[in-house]
mmCIF file with all atom_site columns, C-alpha atoms in Angstrom:
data_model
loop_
_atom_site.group_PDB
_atom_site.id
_atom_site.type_symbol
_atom_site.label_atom_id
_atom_site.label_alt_id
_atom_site.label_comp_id
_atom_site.label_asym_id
_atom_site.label_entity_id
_atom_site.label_seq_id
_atom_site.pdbx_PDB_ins_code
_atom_site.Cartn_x
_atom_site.Cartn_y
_atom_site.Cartn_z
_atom_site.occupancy
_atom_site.B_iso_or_equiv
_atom_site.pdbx_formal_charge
_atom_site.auth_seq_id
_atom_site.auth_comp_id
_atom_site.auth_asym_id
_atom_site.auth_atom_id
_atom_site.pdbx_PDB_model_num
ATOM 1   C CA . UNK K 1 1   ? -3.535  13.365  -37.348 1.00 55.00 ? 9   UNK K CA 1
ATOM 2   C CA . UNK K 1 2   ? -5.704  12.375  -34.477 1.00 60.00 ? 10  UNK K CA 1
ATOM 3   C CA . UNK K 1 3   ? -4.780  8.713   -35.252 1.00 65.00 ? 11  UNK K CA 1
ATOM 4   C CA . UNK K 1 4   ? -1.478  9.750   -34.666 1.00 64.00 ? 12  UNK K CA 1
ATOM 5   C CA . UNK K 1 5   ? -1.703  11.444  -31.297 1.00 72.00 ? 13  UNK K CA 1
ATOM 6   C CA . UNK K 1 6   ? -3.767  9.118   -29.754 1.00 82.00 ? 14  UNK K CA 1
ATOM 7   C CA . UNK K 1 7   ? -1.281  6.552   -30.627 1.00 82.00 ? 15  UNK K CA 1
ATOM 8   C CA . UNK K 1 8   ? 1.741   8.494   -29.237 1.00 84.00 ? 16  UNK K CA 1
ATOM 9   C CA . UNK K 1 9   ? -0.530  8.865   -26.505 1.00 83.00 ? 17  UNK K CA 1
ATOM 10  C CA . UNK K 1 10  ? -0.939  5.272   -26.043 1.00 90.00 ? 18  UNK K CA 1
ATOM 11  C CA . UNK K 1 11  ? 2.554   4.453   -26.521 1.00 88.00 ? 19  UNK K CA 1
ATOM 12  C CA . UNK K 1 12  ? 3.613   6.935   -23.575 1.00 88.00 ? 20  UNK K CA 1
ATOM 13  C CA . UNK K 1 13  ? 1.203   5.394   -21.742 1.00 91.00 ? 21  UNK K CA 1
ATOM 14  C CA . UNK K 1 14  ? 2.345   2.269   -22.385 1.00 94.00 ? 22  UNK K CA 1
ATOM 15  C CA . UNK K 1 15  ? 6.180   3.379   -21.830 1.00 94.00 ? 23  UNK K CA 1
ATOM 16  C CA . UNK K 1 16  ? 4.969   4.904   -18.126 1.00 95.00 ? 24  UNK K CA 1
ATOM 17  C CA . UNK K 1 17  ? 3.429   1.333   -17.388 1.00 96.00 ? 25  UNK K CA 1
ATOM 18  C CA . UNK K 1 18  ? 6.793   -0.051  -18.356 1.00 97.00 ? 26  UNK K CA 1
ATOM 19  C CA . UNK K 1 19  ? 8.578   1.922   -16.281 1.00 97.00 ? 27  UNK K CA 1
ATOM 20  C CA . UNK K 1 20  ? 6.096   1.183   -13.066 1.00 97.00 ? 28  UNK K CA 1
ATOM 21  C CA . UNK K 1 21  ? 6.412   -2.595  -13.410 1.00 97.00 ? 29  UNK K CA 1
ATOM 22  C CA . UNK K 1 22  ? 10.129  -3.407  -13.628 1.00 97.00 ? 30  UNK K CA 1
ATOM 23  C CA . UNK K 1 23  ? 10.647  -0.713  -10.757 1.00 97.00 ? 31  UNK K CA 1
ATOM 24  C CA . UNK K 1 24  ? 8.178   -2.624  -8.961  1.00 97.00 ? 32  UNK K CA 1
ATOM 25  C CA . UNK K 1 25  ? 10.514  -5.663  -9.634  1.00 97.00 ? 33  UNK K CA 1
ATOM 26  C CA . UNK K 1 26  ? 13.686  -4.119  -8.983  1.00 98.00 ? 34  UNK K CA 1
ATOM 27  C CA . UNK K 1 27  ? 12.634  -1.769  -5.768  1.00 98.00 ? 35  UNK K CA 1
ATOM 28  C CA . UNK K 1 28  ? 10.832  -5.613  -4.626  1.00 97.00 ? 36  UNK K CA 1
ATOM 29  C CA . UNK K 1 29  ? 14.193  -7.634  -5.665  1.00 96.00 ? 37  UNK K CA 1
ATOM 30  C CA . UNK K 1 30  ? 16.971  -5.496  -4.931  1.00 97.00 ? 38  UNK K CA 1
ATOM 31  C CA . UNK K 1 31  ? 15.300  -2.615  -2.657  1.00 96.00 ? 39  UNK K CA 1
ATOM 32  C CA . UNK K 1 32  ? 15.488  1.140   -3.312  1.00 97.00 ? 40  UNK K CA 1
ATOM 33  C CA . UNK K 1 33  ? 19.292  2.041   -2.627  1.00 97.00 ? 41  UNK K CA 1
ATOM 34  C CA . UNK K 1 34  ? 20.180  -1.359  -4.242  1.00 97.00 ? 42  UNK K CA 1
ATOM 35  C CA . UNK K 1 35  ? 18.981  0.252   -7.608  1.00 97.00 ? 43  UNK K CA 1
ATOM 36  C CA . UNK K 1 36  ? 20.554  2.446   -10.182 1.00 96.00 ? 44  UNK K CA 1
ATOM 37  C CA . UNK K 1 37  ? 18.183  4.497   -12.971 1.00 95.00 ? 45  UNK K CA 1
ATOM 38  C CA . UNK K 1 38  ? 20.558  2.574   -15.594 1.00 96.00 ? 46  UNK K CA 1
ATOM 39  C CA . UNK K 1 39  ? 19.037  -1.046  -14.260 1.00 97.00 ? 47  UNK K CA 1
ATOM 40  C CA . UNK K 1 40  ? 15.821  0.833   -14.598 1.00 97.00 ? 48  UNK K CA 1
ATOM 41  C CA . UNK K 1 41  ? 15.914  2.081   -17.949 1.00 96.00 ? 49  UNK K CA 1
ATOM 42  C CA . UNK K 1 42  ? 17.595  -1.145  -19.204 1.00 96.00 ? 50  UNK K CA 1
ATOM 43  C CA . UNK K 1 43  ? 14.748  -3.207  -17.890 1.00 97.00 ? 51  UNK K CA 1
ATOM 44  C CA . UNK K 1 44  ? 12.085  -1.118  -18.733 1.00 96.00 ? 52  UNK K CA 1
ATOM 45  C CA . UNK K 1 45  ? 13.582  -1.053  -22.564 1.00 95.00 ? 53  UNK K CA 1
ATOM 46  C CA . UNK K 1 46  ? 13.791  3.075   -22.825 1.00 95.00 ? 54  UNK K CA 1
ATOM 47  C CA . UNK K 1 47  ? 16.024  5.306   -22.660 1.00 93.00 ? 55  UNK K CA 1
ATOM 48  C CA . UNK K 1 48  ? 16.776  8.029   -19.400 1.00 94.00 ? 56  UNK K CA 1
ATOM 49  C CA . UNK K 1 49  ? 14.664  10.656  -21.394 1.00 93.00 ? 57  UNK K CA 1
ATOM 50  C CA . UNK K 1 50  ? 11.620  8.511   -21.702 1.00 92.00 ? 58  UNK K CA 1
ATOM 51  C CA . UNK K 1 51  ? 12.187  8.282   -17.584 1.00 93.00 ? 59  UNK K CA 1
ATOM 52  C CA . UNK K 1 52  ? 12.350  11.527  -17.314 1.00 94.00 ? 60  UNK K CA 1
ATOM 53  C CA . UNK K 1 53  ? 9.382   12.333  -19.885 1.00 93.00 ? 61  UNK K CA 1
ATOM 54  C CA . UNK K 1 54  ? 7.423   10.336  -17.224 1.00 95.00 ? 62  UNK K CA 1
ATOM 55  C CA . UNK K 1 55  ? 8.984   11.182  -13.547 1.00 96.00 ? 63  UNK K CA 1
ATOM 56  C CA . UNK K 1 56  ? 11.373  13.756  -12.092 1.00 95.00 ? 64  UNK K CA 1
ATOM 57  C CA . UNK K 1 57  ? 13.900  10.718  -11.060 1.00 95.00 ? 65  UNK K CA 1
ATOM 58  C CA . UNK K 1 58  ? 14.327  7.618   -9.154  1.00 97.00 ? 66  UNK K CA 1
ATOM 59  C CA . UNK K 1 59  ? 12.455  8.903   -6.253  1.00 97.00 ? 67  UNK K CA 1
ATOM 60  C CA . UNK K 1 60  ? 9.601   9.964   -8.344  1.00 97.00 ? 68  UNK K CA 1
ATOM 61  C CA . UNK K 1 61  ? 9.249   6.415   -9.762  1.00 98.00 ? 69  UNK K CA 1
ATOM 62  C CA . UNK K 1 62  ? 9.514   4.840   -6.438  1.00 98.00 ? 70  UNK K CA 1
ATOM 63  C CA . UNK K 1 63  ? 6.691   7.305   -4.892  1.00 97.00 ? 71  UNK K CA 1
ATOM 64  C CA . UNK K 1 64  ? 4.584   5.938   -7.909  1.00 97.00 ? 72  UNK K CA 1
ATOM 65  C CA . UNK K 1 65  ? 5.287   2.641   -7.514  1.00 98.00 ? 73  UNK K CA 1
ATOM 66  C CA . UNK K 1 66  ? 4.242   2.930   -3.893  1.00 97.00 ? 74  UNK K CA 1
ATOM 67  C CA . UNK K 1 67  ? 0.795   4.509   -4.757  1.00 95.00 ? 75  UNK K CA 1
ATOM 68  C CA . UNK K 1 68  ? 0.479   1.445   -6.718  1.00 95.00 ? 76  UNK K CA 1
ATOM 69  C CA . UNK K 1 69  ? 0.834   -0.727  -3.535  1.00 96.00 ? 77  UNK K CA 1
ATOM 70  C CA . UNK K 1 70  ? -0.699  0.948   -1.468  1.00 93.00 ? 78  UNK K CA 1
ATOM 71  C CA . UNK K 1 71  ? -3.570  1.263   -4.367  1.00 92.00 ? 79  UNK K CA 1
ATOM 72  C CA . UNK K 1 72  ? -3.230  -2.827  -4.364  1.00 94.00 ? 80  UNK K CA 1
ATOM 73  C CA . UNK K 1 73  ? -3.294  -3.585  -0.934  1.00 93.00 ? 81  UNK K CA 1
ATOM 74  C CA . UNK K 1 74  ? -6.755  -1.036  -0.636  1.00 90.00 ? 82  UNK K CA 1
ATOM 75  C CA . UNK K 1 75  ? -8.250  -2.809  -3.155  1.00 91.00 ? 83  UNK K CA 1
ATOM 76  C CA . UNK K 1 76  ? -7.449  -6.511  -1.934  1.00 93.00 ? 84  UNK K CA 1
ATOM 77  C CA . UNK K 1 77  ? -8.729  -4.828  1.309   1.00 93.00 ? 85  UNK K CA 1
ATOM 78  C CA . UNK K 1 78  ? -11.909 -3.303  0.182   1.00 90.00 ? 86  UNK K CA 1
ATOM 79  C CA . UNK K 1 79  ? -12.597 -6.555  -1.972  1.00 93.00 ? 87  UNK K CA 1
ATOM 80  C CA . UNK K 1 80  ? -12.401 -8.596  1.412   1.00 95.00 ? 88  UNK K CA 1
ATOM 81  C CA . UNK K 1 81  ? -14.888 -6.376  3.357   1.00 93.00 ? 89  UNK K CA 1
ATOM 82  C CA . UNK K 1 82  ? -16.859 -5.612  0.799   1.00 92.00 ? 90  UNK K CA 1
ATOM 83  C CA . UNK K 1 83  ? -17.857 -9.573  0.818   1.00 96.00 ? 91  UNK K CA 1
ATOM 84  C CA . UNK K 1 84  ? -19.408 -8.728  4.254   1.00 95.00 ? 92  UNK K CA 1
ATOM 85  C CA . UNK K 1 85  ? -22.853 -7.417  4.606   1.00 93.00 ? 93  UNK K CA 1
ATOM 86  C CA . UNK K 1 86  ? -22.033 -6.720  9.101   1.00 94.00 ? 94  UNK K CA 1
ATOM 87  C CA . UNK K 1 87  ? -19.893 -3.443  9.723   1.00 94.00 ? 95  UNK K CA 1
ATOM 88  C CA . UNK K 1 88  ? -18.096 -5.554  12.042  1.00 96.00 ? 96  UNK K CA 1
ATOM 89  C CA . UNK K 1 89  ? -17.411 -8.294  10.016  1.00 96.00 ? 97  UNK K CA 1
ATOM 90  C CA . UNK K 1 90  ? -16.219 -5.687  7.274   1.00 95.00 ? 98  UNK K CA 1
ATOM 91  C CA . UNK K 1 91  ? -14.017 -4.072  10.067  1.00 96.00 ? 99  UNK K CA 1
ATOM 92  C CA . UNK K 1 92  ? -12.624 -7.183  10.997  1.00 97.00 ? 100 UNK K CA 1
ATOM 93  C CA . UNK K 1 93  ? -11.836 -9.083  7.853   1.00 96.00 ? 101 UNK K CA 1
ATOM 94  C CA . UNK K 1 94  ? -10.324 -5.795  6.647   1.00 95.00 ? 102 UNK K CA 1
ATOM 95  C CA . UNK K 1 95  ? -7.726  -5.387  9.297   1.00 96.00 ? 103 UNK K CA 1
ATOM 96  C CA . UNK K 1 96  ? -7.141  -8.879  8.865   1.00 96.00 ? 104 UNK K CA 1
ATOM 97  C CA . UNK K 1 97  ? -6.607  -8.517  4.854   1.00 96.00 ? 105 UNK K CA 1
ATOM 98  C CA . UNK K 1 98  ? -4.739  -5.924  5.399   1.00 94.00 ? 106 UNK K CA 1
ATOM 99  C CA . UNK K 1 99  ? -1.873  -8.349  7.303   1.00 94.00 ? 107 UNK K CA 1
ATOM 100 C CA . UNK K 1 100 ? -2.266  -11.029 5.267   1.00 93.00 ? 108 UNK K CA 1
ATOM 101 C CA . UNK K 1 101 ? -1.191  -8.148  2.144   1.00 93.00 ? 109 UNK K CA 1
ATOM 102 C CA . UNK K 1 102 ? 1.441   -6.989  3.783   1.00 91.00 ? 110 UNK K CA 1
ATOM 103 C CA . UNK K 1 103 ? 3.014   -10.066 4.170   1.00 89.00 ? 111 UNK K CA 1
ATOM 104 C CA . UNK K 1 104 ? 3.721   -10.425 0.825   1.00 89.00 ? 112 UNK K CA 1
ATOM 105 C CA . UNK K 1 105 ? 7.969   -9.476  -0.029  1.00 88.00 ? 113 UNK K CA 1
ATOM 106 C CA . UNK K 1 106 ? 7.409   -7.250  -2.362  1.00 92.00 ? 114 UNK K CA 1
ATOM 107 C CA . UNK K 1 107 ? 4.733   -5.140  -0.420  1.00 93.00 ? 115 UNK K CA 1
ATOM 108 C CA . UNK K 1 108 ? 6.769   -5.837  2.700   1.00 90.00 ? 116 UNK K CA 1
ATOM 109 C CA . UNK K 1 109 ? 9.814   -4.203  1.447   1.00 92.00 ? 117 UNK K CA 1
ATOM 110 C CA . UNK K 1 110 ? 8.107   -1.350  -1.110  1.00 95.00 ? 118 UNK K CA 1
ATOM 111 C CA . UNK K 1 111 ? 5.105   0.269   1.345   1.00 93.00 ? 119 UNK K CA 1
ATOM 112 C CA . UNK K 1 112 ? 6.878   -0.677  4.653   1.00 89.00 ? 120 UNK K CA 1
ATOM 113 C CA . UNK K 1 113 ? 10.379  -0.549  4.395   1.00 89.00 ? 121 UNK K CA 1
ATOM 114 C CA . UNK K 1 114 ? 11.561  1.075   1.832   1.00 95.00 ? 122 UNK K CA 1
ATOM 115 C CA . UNK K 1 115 ? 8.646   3.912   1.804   1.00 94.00 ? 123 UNK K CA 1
ATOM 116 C CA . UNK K 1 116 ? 9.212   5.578   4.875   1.00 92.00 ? 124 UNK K CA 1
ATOM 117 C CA . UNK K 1 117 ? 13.098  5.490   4.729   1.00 94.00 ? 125 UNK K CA 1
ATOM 118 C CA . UNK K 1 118 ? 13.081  6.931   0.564   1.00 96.00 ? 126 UNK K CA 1
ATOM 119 C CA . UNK K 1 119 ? 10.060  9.381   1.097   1.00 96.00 ? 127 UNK K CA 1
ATOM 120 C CA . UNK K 1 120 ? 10.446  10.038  4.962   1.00 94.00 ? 128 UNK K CA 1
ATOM 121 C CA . UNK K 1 121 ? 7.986   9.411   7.870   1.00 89.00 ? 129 UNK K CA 1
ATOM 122 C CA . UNK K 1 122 ? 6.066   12.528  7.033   1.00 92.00 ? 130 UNK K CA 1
ATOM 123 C CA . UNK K 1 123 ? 5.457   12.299  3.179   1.00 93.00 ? 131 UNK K CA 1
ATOM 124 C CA . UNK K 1 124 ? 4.857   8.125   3.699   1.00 89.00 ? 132 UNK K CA 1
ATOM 125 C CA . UNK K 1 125 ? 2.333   8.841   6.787   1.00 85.00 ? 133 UNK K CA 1
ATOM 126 C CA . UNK K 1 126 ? 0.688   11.186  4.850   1.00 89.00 ? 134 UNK K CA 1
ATOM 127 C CA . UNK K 1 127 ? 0.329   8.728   1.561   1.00 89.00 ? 135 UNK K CA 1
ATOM 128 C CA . UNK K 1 128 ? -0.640  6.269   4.024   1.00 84.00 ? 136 UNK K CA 1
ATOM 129 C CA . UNK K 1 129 ? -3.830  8.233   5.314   1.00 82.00 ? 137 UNK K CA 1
ATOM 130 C CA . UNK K 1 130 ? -4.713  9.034   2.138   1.00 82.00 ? 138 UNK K CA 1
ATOM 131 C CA . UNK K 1 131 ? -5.009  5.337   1.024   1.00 80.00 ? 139 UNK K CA 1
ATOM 132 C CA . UNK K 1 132 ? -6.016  3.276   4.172   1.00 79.00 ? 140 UNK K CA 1
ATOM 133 C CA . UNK K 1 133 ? -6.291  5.396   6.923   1.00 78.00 ? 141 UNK K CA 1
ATOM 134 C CA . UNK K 1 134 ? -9.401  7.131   5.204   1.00 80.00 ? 142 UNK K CA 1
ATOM 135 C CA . UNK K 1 135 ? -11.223 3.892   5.392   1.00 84.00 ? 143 UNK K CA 1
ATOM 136 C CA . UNK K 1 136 ? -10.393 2.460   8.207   1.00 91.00 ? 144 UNK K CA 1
ATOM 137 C CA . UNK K 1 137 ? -11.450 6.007   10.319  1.00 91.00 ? 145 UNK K CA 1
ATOM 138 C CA . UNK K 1 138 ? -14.641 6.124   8.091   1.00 90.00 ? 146 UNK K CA 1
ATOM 139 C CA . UNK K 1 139 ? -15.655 2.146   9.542   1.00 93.00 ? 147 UNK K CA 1
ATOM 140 C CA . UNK K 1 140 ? -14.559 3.040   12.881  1.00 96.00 ? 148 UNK K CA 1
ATOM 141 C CA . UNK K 1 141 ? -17.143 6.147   12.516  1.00 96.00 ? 149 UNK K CA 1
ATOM 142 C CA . UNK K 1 142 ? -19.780 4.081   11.096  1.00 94.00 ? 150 UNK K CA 1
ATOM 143 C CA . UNK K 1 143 ? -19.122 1.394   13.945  1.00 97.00 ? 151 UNK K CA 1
ATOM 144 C CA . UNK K 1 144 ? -19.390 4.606   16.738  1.00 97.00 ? 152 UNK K CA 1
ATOM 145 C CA . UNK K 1 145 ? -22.825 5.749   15.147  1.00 96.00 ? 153 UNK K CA 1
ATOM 146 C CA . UNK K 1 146 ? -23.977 2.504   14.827  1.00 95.00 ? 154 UNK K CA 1
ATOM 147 C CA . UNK K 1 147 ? -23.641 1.537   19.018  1.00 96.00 ? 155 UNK K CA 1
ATOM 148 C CA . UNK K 1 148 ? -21.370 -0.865  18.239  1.00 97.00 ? 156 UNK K CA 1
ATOM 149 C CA . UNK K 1 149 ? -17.868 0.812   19.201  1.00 97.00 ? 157 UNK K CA 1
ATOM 150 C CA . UNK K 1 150 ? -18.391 3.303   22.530  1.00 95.00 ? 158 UNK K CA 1
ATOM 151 C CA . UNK K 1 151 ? -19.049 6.397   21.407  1.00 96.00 ? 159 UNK K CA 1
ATOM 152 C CA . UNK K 1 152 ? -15.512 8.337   21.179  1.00 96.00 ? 160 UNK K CA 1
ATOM 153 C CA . UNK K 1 153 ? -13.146 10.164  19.631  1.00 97.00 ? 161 UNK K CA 1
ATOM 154 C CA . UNK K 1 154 ? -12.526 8.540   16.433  1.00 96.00 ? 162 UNK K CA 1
ATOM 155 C CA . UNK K 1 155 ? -8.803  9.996   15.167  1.00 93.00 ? 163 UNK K CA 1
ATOM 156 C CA . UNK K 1 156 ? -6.624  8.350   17.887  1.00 95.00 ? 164 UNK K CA 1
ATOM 157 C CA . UNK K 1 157 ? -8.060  5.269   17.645  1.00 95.00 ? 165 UNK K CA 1
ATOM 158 C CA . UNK K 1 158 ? -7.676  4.872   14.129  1.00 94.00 ? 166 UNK K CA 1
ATOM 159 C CA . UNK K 1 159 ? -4.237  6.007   14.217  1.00 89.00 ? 167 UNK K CA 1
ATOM 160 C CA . UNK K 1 160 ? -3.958  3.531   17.276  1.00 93.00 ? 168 UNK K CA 1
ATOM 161 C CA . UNK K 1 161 ? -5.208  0.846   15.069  1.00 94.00 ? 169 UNK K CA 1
ATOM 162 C CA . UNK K 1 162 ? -3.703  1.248   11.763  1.00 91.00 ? 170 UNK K CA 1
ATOM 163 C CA . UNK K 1 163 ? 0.003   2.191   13.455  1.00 89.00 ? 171 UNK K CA 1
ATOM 164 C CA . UNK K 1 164 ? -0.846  -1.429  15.061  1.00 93.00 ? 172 UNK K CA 1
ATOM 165 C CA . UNK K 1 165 ? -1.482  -2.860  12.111  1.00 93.00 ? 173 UNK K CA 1
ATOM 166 C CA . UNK K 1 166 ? 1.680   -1.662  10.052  1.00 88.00 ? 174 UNK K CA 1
ATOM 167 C CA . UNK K 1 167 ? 4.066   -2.349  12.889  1.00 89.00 ? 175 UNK K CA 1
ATOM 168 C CA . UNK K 1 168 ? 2.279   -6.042  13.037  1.00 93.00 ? 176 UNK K CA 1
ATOM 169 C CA . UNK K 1 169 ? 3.268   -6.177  9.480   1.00 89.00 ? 177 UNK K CA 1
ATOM 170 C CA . UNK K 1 170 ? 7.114   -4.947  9.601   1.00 84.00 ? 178 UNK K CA 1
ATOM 171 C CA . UNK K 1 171 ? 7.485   -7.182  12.169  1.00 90.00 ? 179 UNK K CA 1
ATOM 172 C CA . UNK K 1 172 ? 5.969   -10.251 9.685   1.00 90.00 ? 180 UNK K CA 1
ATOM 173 C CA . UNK K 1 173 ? 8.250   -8.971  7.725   1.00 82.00 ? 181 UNK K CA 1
ATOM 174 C CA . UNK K 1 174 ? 11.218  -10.032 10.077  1.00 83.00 ? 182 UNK K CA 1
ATOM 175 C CA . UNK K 1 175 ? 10.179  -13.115 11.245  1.00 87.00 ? 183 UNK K CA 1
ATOM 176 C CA . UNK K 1 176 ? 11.039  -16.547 9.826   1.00 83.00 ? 184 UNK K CA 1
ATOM 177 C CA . UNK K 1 177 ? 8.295   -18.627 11.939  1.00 91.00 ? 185 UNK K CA 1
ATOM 178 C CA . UNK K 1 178 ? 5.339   -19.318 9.682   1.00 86.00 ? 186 UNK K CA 1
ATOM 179 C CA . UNK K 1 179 ? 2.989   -19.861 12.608  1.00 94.00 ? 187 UNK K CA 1
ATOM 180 C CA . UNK K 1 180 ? 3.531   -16.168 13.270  1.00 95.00 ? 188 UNK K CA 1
ATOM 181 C CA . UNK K 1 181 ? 1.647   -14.717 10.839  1.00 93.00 ? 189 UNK K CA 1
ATOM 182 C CA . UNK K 1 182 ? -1.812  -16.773 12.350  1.00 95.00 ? 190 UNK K CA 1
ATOM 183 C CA . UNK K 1 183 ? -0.429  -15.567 16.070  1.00 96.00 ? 191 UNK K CA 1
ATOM 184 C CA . UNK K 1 184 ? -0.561  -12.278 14.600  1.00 96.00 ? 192 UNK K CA 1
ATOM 185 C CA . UNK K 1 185 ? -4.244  -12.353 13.328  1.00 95.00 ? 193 UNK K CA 1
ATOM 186 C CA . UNK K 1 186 ? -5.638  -13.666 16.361  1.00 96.00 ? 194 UNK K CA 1
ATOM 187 C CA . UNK K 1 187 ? -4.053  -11.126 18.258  1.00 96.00 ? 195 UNK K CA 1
ATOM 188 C CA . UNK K 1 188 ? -5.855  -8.318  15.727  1.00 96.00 ? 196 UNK K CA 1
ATOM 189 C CA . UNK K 1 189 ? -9.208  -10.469 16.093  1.00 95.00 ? 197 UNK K CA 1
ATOM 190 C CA . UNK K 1 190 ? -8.880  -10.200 20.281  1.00 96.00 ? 198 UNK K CA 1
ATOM 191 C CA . UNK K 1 191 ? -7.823  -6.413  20.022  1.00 95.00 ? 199 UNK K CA 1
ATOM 192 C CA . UNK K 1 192 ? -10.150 -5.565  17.641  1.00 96.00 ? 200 UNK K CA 1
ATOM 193 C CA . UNK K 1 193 ? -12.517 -7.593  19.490  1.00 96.00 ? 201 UNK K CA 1
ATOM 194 C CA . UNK K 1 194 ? -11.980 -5.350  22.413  1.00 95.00 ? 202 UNK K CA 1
ATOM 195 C CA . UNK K 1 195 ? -13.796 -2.469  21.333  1.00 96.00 ? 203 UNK K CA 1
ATOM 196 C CA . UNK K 1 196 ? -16.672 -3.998  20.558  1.00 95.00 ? 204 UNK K CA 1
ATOM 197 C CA . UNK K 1 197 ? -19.243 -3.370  23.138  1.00 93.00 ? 205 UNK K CA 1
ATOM 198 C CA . UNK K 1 198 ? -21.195 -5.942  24.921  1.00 65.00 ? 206 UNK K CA 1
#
């Protein structure tokens, strides 16, 4: 009998995982409005049931798929930093991860389009602090205590900085000039430079 639940287990597991991936693929291809439960379900192999077992509805799978981005992008962002032994250089090359990730179609339209017209501004801004913003005010505050930021208040810049960031990347997301996306992180690198004091 245990066999058998832990099976089941895995196999809902497995049937949730389904249902993430090709909604990634449709939400990425088609975009969210574009994209009926049906397409969903058919892709995914199940039936509307097995959706349901797993999420309230279509909006419930797209807020999941989302925490997957945003999950992604953190860790391609954290990976990036981590590589750095300065707390500058970790500032720095995060930010800049962070707009090279975004550039990407499929996070493009899933975290920065899509996500804050499905969910609204208030429900996506508040995903959005809980995966990046975190971080980023946590290195600004190490930065401040270390000297090497003027000591201030650390909120508004962070919000200052990552509300940069994310409108650098919907723009990216507009633009058809490759040459932008290296105009772009330069102009990070000289704000971010900014800060730093002396």
């Amino acid at each position: 009998m245990p066999q058998e639940h832990g099976a089941r287990a895995r196999q809902r597991e497995q049937t949730r995982l389904t249902l993430l991936r090709e909604g990634r693929r449709l939400f990425a291809e088609l975009g969210y409005g574009a994209v009926s439960l049906a397409e969903i379900v058919t892709a995914a192999g199940v039936t509307k049931g097995a959706l349901y077992h797993h999420f309230d509805g279509k909006t419930a799978l797209f807020r999941a798929v989302l925490e997957d981005v945003q999950e992604e992008v953190g860790r391609r962002v954290a990976g990036a930093a981590d590589a750095r032994d300065d707390s500058w250089d970790q500032l720095v090359t995060g930010c800049q991860e962070f707009i090279t990730a975004t550039t990407a179609p499929d996070i493009q339209r899933i975290m920065l389009v899509d996500g804050p017209a499905v969910l609204g501004w208030t429900e996506w801004r508040a995903m959005d602090e809980a995966s990046s913003a975190r971080h980023l005010t946590e290195a600004l505050t190490a930065l401040v205590d270390e000297g090497v930021i003027a000591p201030q208040p650390v909120a508004p810049l962070a919000h200052l900085l990552s509300g940069a960031m994310n409108e650098a990347a919907l723009w990216l997301a507009t633009t058809a000039d490759p040459a932008d996306l290296t105009d772009t992180r330069a102009a990070l690198g000289r704000l971010l430079g900014a800060l730093r004091v002396g």
